[in-house]
XYZ file of C-alpha atoms in Angstrom:
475
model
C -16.247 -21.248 -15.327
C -13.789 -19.913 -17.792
C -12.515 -22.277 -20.502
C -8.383 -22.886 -21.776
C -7.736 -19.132 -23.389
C -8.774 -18.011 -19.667
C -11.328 -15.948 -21.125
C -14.304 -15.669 -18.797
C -17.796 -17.318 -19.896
C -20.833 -15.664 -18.717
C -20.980 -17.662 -15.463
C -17.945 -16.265 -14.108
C -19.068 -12.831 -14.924
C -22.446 -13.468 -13.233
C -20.250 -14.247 -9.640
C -17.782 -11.189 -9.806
C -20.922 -8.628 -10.569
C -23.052 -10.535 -7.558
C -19.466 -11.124 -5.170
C -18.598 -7.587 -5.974
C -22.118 -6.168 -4.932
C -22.632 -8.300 -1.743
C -20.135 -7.247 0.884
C -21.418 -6.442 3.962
C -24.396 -4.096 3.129
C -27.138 -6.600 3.562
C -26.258 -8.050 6.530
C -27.436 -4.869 7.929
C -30.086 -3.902 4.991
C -33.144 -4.632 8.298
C -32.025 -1.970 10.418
C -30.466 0.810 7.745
C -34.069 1.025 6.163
C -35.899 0.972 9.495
C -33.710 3.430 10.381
C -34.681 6.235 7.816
C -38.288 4.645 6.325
C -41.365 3.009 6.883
C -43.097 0.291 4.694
C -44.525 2.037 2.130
C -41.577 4.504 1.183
C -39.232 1.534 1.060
C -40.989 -0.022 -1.515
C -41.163 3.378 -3.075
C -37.508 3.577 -2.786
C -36.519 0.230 -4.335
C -38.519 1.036 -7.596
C -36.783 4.342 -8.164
C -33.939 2.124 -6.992
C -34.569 -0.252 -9.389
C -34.846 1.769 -12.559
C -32.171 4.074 -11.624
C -29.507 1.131 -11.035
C -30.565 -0.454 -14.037
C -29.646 1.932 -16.491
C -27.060 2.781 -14.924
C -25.500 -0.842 -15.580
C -27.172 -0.024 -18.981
C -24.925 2.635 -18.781
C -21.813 0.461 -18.346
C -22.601 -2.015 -20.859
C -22.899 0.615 -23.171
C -19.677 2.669 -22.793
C -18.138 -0.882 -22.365
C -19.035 -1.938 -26.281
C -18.851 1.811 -27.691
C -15.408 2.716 -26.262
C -13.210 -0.538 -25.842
C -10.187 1.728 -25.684
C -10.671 3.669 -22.515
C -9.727 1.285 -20.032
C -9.080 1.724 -16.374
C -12.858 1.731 -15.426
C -15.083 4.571 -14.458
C -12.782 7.895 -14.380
C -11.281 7.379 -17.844
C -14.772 8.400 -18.891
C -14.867 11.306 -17.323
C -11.649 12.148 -18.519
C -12.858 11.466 -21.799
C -15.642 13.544 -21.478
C -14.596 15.958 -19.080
C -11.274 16.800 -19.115
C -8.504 16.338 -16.963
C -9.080 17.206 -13.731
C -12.242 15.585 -13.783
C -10.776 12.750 -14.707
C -8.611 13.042 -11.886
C -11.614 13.753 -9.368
C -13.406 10.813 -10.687
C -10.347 8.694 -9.746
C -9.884 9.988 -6.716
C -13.293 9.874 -5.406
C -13.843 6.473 -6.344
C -10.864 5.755 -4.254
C -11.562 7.522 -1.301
C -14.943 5.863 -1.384
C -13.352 2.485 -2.020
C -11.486 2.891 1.078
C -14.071 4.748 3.633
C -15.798 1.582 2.298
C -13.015 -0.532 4.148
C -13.129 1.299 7.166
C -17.016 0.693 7.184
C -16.241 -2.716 6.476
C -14.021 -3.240 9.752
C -16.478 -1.268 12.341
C -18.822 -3.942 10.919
C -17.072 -6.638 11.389
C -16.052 -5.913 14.689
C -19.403 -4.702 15.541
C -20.491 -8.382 14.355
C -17.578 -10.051 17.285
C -18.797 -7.621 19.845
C -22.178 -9.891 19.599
C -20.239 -12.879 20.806
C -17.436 -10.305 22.483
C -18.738 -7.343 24.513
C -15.898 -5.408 24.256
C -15.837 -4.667 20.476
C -19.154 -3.352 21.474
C -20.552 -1.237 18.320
C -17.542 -1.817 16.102
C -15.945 1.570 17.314
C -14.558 0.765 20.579
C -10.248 0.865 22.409
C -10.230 -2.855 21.653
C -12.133 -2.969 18.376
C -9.816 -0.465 16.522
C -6.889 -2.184 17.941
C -8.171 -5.553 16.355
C -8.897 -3.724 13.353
C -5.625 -2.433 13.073
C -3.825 -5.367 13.286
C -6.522 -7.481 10.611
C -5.772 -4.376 8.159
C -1.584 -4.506 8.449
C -2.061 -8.496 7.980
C -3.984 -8.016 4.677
C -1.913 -5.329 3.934
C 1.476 -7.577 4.161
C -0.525 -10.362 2.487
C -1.082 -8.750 -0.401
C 2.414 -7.019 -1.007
C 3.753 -10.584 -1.182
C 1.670 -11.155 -4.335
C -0.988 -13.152 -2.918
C -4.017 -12.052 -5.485
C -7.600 -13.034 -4.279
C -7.082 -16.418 -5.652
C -10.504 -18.501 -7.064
C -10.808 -20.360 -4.382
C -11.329 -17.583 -1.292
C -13.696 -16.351 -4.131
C -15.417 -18.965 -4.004
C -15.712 -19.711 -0.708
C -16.340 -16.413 0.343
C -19.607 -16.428 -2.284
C -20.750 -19.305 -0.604
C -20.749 -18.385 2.419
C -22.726 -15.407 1.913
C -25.015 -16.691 -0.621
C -25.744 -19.861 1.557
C -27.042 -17.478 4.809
C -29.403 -15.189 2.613
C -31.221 -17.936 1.304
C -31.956 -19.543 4.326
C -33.143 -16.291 5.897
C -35.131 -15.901 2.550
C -36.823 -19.043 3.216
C -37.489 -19.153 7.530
C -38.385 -15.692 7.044
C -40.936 -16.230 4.449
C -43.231 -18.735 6.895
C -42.803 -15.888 9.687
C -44.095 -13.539 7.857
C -46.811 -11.584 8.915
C -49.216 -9.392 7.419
C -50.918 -7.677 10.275
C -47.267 -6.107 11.109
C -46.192 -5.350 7.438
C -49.094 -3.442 7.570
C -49.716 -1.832 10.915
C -48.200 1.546 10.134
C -47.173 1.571 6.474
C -46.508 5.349 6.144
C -44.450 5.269 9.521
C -47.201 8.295 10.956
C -46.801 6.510 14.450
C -42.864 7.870 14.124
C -43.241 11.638 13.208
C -39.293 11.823 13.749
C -38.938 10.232 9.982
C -40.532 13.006 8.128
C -42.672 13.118 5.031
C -42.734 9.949 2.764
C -40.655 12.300 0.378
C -38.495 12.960 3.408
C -38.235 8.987 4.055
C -37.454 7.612 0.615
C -34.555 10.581 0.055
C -33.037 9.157 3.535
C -33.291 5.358 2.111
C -31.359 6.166 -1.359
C -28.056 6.266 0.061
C -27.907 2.993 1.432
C -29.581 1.523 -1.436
C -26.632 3.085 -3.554
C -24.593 1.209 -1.002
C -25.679 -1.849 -1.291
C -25.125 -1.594 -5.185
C -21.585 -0.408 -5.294
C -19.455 -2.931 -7.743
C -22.494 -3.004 -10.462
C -19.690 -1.479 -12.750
C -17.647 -4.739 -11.715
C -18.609 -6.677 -14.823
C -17.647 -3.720 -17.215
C -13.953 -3.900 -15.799
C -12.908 -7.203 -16.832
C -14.919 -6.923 -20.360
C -11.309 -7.141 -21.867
C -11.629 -10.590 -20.409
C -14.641 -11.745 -21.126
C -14.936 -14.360 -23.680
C -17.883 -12.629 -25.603
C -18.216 -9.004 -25.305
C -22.082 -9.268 -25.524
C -21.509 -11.372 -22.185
C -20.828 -7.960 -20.036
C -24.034 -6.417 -20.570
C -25.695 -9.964 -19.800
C -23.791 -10.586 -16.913
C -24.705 -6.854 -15.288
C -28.070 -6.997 -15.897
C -28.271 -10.908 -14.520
C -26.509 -10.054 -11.343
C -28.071 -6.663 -10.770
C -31.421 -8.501 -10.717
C -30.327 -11.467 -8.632
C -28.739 -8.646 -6.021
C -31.706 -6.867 -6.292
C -34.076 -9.666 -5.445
C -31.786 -11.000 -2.543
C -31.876 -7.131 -1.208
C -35.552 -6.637 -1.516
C -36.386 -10.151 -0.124
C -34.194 -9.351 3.142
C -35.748 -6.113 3.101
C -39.144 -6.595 3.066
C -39.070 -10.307 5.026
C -38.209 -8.333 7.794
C -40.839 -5.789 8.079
C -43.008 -8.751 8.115
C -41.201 -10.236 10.953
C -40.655 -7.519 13.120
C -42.001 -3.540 13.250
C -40.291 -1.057 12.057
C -39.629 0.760 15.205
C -38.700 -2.444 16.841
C -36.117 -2.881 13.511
C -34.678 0.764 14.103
C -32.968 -0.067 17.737
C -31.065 -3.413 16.658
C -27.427 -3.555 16.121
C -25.994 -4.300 12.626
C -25.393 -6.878 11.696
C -29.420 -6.739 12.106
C -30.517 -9.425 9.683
C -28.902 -12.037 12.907
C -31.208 -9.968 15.189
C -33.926 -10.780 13.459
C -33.365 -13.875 12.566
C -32.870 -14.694 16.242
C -36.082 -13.227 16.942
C -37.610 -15.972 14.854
C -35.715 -19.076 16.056
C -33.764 -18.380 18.708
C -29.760 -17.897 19.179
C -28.659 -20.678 16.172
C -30.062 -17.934 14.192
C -27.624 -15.204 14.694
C -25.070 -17.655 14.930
C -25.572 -18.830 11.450
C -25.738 -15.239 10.076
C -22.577 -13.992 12.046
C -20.387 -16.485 10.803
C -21.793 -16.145 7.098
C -20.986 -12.367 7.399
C -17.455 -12.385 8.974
C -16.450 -14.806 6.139
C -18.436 -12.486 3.336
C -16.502 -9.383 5.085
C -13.024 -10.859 5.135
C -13.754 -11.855 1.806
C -14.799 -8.173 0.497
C -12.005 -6.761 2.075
C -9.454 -8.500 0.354
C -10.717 -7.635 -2.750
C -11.133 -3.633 -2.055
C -7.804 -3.396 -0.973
C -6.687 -4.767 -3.943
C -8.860 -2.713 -5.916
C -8.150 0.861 -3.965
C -4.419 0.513 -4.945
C -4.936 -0.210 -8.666
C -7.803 2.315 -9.210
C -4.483 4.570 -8.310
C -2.261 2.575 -9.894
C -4.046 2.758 -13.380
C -4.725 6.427 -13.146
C -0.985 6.987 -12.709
C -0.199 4.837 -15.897
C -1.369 7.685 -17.875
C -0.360 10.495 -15.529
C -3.522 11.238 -14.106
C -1.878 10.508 -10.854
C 1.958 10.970 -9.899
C 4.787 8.986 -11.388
C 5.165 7.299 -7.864
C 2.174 5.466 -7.877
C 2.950 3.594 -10.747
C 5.994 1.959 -8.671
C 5.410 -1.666 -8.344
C 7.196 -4.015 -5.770
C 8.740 -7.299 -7.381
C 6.085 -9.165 -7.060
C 4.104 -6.387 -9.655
C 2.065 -5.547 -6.633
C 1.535 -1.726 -6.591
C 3.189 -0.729 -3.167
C 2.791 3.087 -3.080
C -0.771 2.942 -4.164
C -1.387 -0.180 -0.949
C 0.796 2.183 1.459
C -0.965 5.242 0.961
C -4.587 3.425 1.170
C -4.056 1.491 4.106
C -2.440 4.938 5.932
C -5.511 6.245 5.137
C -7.676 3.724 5.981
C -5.739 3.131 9.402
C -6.430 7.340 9.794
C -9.811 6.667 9.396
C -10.244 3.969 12.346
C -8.583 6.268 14.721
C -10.928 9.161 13.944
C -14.097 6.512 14.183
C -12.908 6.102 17.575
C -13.148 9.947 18.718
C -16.286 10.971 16.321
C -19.436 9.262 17.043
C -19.450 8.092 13.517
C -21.075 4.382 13.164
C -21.412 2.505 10.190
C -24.227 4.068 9.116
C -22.273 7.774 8.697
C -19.223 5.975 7.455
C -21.567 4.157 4.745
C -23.317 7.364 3.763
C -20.053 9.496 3.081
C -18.413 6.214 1.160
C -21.677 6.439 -1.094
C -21.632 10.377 -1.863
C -17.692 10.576 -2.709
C -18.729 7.707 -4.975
C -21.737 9.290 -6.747
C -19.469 12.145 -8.623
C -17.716 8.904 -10.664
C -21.032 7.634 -11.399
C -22.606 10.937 -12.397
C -19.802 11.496 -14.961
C -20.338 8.452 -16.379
C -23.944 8.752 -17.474
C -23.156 12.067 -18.315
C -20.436 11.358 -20.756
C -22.513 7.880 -22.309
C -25.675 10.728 -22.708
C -23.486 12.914 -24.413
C -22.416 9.882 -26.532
C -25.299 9.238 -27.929
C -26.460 13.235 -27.511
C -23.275 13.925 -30.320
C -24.095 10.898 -32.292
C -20.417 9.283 -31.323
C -19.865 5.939 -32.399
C -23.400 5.645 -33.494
C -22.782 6.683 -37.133
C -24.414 3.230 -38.152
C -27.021 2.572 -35.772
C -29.569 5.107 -35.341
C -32.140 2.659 -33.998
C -29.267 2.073 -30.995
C -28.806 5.597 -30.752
C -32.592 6.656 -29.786
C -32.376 3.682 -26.991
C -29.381 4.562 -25.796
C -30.048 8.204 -25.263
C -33.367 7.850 -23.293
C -31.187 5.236 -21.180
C -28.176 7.694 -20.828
C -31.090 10.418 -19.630
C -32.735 8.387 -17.086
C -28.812 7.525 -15.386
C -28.225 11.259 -15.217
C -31.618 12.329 -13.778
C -31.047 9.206 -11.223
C -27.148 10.307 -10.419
C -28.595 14.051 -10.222
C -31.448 12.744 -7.368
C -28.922 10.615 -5.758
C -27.212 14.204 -4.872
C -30.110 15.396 -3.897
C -30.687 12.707 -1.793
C -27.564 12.923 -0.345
C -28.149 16.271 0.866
C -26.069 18.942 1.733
C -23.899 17.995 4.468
C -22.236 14.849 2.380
C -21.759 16.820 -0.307
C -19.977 19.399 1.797
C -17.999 16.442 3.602
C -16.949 14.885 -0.099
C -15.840 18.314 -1.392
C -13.771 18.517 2.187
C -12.136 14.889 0.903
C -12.013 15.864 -2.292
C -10.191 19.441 -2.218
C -6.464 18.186 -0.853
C -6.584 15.952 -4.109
C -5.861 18.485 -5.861
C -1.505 18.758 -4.637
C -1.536 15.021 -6.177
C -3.160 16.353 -9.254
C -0.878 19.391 -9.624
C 2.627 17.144 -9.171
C 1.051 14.624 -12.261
C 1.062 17.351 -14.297
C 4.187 19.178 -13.375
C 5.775 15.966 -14.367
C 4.302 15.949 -17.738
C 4.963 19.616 -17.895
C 1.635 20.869 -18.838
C -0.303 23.564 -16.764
C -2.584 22.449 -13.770
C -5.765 23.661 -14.630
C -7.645 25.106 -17.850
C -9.839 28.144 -16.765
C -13.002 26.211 -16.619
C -11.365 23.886 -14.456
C -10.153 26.612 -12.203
C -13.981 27.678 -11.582
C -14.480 24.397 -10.412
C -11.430 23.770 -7.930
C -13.095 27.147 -6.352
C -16.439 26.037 -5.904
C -14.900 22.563 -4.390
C -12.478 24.645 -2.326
C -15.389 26.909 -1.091
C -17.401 23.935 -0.442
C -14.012 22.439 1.974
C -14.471 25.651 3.437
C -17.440 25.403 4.750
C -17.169 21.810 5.528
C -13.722 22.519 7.736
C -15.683 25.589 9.456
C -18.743 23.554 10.042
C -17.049 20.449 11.904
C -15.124 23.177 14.201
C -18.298 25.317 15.120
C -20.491 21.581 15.077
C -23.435 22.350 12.687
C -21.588 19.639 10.678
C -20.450 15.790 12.277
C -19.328 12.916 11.344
């Protein structure tokens, strides 16, 4: 995959974008849609889906070519664009989101046992937080001892869940049926769903879900062996996610109704393979997942504590997250995510929050990164910035940069209300790590633009905080 230097060839670029985007999403892609769409706005929803995503990895193949000196991944583009302290938001949510993505990624996985195991039940049970506990302190230790995600679990883990999707692909395929795709393709027998409009707003976040990591090519383009590689590599392993996704997807509405999809457990895609031939079925897909999930988490843990680790090399963070352990492992940053993340699995265990909710607030803290993003590559090309030479590029790369923003401004929308009031109740206590990296630099905290925007974040906390005490808001 990579030749002598080290440098990565495209192949190996391909495998991180497609093992960075399949974690444990589309195990439970059946029931997530079912859950919030019928037939026809699904299909709806993957070709906004699909054009949105795609420029957005447009997006990051762009900024990756135009500004090779901003390293450090999504937020030093908003810094770049924005200013500090959304710089320091970026960061910040795309950690929080990184992590609330681990914490979905355990109730799965124990939600996944409870099908052989009772007790785990829905992933949010005594037994299943103690068990997750426990897996999360082992990583945890793992990793401090230096132990990067070596090749090989890489490997293996992409395997494993490669292997599982294309046999479902394929059984599912000659199950298929028509007359049940069909039956009630605008979901009118389930009046509880809403409007189409109503239906395909509900599916975006978990499509957005399913996508997280698209950026991962982008981050190692220092690495790659040919820069023009990156944007190949996106594009070829957004495409072969998105197939995989809308295969499982749509196979299933085929297979089984959509109200009949709705009630089933996650992981659902073993459900319904079951339902096609018999208990081997869920078997297979079980063990494929629990692999594919110990897999993912491995390599978000390792990625929450240097998104904070980075930021605090140039003191968008606090000095003491820069502190590495002697094995170079950043052990402040891995201490304070796994507290977190161990915060988080208590507080599944007294809010009725499933994966689903966990999965939805993980998305919206993560949309603010990629909203800045697009904004700042638009205003790129907008400015004419690094496009002295190449007008032609510039016209492209403009309409792209437009399209990513409109898509990240929907994806808001989409969210709603009540996860944007949740993120800005996440993303308000930020701010005392934001203040200390600049008292340490001795500069002042906030411009006075920046200062209308901590209010409107701390208004929206406000709100949020009231809301979960009087219980117009949940988890």
């Amino acid at each position: 995959m990579s030749d002598s230097s080290g440098k990565l060839k495209l192949g190996a670029l391909v495998a991180l974008v497609v093992g960075s985007m399949i974690g444990g999403g589309i195990f439970s892609l059946p029931q997530n849609m079912a859950a919030s769409a019928g037939v026809g706005a699904v299909l709806i929803g993957w070709a906004i889906t699909a054009v949105g995503m795609l420029t957005l990895a447009f997006v990051f193949q762009t900024l990756a070519n135009r500004k090779p000196d901003l390293d450090g991944g999504v937020y030093a583009y908003a810094k770049a664009g924005f200013g500090d302290y959304m710089g320091f938001s970026s960061a910040w949510g795309y950690w929080i989101s990184a992590w609330l993505g681990n914490v979905g990624y355990f109730v799965l996985l124990f939600s996944t046992l409870g099908y052989f195991f009772p007790i785990f039940g829905e992933g949010n049970t005594p037994a299943a937080i103690v068990g997750a506990s426990v897996l999360l302190w082992a990583v945890h230790f793992l990793v401090l001892r230096g132990i990067k995600e070596a090749a090989f679990i890489n490997l293996v883990t992409t395997v494993a869940k490669v292997v599982p999707l294309v046999l479902f692909a394929l059984i599912c395929l000659f199950a298929f049926r028509l007359d049940i795709f069909t039956a009630d393709i605008w979901a009118l027998g389930t009046p509880e769903l809403g409007s189409v409009m109503n239906q395909v707003r509900n599916m975006m976040l978990v499509t957005v879900w399913v996508f997280i990591g698209i950026e991962g090519a982008s981050i190692f383009s220092s690495r790659a062996e040919k820069r023009s590689d990156v944007g190949k590599a996106t594009v070829i392993g957004f495409i072969t996610v998105l197939l995989f996704l809308v295969l499982v997807n749509v196979l299933s509405l085929g297979v089984m109704t959509q109200p009949e999809l709705a009630k089933l457990q996650n992981p659902s895609m073993a459900a319904v393979l079951e339902h096609v031939v018999g208990h081997w079925g869920a078997v297979l897909i079980s063990v494929g997942l629990v692999i594919s999930l110990l897999g993912a988490l491995l390599s978000w843990v390792l990625l929450c504590a240097e998104i904070m680790f980075a930021a605090a090399k140039d003191h968008t963070m606090p000095e003491f997250l820069r502190r590495e352990n002697a094995k170079q492992v950043p052990a402040n940053a891995l201490w304070l995510t796994n507290a977190m993340v161990q915060i988080f699995l208590v507080i599944t265990l007294f809010s009725s929050s499933t994966y689903l909710s966990l999965i939805y607030l993980a998305t919206s803290m993560i949309l603010v990164p990629y909203l800045w993003s697009a904004a700042y590559a638009f205003l790129l090309a907008l400015r004419s910035e690094t496009y002295e030479q190449a007008l032609a590029e510039r016209k492209k790369d403009l309409i792209i940069g437009a399209i990513a923003l409109l898509y990240a401004i929907w994806l808001l929308y989409a969210g709603g209300v009540k996860y944007l009031l949740l993120s800005a109740l996440l993303y308000a206590p930020g701010v005392i790590l934001f203040a200390k990296a600049k008292r340490e630099v001795g500069r002042p905290v906030f411009t006075n633009v920046e200062k209308l925007i901590f209010a409107a974040v701390v208004i929206g906390a406000l709100v949020a905080a009231y809301g979960l005490y009087d219980g117009f808001l949940t988890l």
